[in-house]
C-alpha positions as a Markdown table, in Angstrom:
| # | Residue | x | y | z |
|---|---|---|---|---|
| 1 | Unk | 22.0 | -15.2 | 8.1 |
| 2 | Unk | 21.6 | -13.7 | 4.1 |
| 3 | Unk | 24.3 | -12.0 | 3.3 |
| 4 | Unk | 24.6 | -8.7 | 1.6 |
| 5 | Unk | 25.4 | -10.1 | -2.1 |
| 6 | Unk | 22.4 | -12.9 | -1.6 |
| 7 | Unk | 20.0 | -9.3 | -1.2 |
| 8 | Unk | 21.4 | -7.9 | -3.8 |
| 9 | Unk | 21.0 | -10.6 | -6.2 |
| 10 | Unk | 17.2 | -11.0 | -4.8 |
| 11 | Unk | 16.5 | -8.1 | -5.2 |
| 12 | Unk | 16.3 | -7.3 | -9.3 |
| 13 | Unk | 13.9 | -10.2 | -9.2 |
| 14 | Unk | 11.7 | -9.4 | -6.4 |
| 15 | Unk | 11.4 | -5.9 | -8.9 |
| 16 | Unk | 10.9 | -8.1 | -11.8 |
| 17 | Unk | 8.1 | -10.1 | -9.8 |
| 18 | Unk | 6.3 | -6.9 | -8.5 |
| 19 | Unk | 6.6 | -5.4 | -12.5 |
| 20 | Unk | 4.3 | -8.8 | -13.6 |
| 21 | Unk | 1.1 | -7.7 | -12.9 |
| 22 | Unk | 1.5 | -4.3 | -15.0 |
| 23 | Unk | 2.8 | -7.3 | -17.4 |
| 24 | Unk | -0.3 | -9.2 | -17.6 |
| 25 | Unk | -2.5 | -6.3 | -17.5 |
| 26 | Unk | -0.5 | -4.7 | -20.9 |
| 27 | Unk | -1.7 | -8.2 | -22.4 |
| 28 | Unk | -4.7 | -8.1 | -21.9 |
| 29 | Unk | -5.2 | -4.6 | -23.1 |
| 30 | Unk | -3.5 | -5.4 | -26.5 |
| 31 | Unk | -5.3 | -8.9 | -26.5 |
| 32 | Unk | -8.6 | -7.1 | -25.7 |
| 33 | Unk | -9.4 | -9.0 | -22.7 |
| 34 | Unk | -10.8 | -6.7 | -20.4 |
| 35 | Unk | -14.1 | -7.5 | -20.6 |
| 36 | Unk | -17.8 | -5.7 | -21.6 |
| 37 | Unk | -16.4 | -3.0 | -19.2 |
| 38 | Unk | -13.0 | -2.2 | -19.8 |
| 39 | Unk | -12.9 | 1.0 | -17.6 |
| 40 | Unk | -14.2 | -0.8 | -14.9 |
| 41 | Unk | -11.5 | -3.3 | -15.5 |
| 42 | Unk | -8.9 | -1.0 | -15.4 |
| 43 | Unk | -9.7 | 0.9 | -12.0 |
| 44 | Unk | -10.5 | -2.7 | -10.5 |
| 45 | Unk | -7.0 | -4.4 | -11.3 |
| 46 | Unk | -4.8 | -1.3 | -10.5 |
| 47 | Unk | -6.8 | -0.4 | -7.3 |
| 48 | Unk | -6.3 | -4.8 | -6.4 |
| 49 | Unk | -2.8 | -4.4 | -6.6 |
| 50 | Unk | -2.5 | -1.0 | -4.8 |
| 51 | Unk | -3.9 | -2.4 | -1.9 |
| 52 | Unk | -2.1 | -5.7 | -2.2 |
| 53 | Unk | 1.1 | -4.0 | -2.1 |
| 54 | Unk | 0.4 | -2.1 | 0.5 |
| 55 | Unk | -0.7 | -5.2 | 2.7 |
| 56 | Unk | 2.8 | -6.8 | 1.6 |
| 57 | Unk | 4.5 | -4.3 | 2.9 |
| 58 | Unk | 2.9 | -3.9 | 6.2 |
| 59 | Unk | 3.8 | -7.5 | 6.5 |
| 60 | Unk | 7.1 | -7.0 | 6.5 |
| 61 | Unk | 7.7 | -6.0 | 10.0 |
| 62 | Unk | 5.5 | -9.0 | 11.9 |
| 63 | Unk | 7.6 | -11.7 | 9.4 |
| 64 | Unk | 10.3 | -9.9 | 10.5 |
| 65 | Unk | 9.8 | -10.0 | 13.9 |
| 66 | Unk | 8.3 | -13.2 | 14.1 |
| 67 | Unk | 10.7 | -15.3 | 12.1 |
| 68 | Unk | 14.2 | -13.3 | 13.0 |
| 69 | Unk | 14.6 | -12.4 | 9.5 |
| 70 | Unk | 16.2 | -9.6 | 9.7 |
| 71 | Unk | 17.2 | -9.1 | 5.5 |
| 72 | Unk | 13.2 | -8.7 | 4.9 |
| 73 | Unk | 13.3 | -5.0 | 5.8 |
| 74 | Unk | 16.1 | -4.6 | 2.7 |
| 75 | Unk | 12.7 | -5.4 | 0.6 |
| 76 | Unk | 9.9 | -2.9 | 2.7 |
| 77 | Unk | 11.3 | 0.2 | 0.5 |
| 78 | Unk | 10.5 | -1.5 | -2.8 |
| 79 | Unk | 7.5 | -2.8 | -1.9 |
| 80 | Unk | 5.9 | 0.4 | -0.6 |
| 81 | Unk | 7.4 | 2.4 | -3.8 |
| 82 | Unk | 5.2 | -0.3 | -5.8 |
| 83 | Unk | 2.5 | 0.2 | -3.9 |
| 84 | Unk | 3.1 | 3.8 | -4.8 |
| 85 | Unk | 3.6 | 3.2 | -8.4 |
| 86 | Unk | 0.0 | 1.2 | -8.5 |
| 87 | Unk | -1.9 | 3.7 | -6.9 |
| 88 | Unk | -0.5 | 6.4 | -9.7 |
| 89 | Unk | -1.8 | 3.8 | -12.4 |
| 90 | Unk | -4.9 | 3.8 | -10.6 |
| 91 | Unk | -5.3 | 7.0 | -10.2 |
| 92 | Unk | -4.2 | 7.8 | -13.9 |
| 93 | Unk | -6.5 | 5.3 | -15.3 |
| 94 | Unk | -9.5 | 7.4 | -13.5 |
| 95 | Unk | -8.1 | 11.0 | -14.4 |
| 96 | Unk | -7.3 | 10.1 | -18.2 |
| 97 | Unk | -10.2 | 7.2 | -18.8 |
| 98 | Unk | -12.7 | 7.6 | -16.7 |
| 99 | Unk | -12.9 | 11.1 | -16.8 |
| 100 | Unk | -10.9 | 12.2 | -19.7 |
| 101 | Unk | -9.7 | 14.9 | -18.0 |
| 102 | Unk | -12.5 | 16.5 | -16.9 |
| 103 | Unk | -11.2 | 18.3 | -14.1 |
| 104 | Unk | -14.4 | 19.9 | -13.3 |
| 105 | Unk | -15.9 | 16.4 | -12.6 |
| 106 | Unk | -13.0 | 15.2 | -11.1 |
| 107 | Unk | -13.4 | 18.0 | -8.3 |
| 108 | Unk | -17.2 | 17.1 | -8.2 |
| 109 | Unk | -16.3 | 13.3 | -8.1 |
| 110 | Unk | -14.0 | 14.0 | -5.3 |
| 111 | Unk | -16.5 | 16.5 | -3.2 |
| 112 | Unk | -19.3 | 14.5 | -3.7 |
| 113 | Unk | -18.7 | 10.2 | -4.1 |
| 114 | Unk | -17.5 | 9.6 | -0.4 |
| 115 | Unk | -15.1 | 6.6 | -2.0 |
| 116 | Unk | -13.0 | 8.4 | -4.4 |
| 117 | Unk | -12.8 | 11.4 | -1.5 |
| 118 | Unk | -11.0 | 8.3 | 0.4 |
| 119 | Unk | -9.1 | 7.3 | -2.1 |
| 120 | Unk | -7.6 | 10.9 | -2.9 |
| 121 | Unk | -7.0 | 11.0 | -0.1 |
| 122 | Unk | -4.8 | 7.9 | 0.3 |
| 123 | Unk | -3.1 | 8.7 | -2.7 |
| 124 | Unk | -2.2 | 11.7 | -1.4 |
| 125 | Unk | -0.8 | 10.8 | 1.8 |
| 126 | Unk | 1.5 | 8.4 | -0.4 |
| 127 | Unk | 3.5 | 11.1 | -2.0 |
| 128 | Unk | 5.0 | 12.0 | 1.0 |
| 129 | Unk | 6.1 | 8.6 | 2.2 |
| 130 | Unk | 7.3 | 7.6 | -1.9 |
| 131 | Unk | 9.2 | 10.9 | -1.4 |
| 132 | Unk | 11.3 | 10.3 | 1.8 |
| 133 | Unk | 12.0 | 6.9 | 1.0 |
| 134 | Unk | 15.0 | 6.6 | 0.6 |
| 135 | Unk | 18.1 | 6.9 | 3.0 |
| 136 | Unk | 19.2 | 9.9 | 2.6 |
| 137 | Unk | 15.6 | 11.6 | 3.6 |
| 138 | Unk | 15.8 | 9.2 | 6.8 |
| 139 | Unk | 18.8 | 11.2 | 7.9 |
| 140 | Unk | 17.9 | 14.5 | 6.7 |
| 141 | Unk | 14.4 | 13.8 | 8.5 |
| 142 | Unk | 16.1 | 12.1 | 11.6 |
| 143 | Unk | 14.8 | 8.7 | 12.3 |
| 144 | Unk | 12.0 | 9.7 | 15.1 |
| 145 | Unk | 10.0 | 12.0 | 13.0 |
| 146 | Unk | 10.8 | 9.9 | 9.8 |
| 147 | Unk | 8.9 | 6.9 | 11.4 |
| 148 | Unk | 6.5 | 9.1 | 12.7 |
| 149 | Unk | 6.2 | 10.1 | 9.3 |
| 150 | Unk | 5.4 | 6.8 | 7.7 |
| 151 | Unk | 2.6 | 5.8 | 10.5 |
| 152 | Unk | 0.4 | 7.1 | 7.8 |
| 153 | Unk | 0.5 | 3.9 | 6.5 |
| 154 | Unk | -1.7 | 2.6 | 8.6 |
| 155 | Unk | -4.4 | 5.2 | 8.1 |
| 156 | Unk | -3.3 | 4.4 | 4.2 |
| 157 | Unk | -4.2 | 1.1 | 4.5 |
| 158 | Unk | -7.7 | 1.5 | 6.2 |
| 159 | Unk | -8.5 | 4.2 | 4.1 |
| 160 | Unk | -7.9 | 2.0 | 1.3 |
| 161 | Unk | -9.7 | -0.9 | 2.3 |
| 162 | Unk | -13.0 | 1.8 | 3.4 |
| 163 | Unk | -12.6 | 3.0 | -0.7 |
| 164 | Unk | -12.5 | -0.3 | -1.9 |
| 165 | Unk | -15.4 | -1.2 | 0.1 |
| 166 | Unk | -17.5 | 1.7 | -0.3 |
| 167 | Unk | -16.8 | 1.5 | -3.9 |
| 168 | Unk | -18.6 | -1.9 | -4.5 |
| 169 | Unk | -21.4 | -1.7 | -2.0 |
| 170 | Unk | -23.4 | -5.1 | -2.0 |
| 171 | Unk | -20.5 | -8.0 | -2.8 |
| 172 | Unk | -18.1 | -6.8 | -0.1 |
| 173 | Unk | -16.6 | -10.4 | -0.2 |
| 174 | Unk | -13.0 | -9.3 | -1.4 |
| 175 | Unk | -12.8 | -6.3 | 0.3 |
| 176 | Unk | -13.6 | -8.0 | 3.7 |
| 177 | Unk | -10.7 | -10.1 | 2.6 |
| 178 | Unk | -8.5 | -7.1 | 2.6 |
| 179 | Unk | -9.7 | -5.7 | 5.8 |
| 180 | Unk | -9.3 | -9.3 | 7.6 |
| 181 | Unk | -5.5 | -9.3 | 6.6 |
| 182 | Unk | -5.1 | -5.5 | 7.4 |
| 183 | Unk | -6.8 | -6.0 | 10.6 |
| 184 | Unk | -4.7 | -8.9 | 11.7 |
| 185 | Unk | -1.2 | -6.7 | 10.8 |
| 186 | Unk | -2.4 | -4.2 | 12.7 |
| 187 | Unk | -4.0 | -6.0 | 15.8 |
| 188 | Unk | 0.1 | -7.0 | 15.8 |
| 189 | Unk | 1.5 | -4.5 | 15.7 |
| 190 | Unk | -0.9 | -2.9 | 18.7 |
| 191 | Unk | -0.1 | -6.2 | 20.2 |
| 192 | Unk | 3.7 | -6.0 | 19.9 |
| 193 | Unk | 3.3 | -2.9 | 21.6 |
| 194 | Unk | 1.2 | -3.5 | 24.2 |
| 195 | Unk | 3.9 | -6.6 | 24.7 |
| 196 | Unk | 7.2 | -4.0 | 24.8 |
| 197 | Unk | 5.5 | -1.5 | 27.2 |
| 198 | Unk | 4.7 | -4.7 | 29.9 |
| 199 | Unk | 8.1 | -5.7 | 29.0 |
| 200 | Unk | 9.6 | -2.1 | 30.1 |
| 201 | Unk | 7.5 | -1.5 | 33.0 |
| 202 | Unk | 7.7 | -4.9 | 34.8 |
| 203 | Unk | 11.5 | -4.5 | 36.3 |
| 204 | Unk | 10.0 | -0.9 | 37.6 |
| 205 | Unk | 7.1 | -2.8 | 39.3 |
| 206 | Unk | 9.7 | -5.7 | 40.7 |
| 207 | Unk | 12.1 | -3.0 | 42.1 |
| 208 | Unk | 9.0 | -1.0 | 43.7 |
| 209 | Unk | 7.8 | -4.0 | 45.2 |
């Protein structure tokens, strides 16, 4: 069993940890490392760790589950705030690189290119699950609607996998990468479920019979 002080002493490194990539990726930018296509560069690596973050915290729950673990959850609220935080830079870098806040084209990018209609989307569902993070909104929300609330990360999480892949059309290598991992965390979770509900309804079926 972890105790509480062993959490709270992992858990300014596990923040330090998730702050690295933004670390490397200010290198390169002052090294000038980002290639012939720097643009490209930038919506590529923020969007990489968006979804990366996301998939880490969906894992949570199934290591959870699966190993007994029971401190990992003390870690799913950081994780999904990072997620959060990447999608902003990835979103920023499109608003106020790509377009240079051309908000005219950004409407037209969003109405027309079916992949950055997804990934609005996505981002947008995030705001409300960033925002009711914490403890506090779990009360206020009570814990039913709250989790019924923060299903949208699944849709989150398919919807960012379908930008990604949309996005780069022929190589779909690393995106089917994404999708494999997402699809396993969620054929779990459907799984566990499936699992609970036998669980519930077998002592009804003994009694009948």
């Amino acid at each position: 069993m972890v105790s509480a002080r062993a959490i709270a002493i992992a858990k300014p490194f596990v923040f330090a940890a998730a702050l690295i990539p933004l670390a490397l990726l200010v290198g390169k930018i002052l090294s000038d490392q980002l290639g012939t296509n720097p643009i490209e560069t930038l919506n590529r690596y923020t969007g990489d760790w968006t979804l990366r973050f996301l998939l880490l915290t969906l894992a949570v729950t199934p290591l959870r589950q699966l190993t007994g673990q029971q401190y990992l959850l003390r870690f799913r609220r950081m994780l999904g705030l990072f997620a959060f935080f990447y999608a902003c830079l990835h979103f920023s870098t499109w608003i106020g690189i790509d377009t240079l806040f051309d908000w005219d084209e950004m409407v037209k990018d969003v109405i027309k290119r079916p992949f950055i209609t997804v990934g609005f989307t996505c981002l947008v569902l995030l705001i409300p699950l960033a925002a009711t993070s914490t403890q506090a909104m779990v009360r206020r929300l009570g814990g039913s609607r709250w989790r019924a609330l923060h299903r949208l990360v699944y849709a989150i999480g398919v919807g960012g996998v379908v930008h990604f892949w949309w996005l780069v059309k022929s190589d779909i290598r690393e995106p089917l990468i994404y999708a494999t991992i997402l699809a396993v965390l969620l054929g779990y979770r459907v799984w566990s479920y499936v699992r609970r509900r036998s669980a519930a309804a077998a002592p009804v079926s003994s009694s009948a019979g």
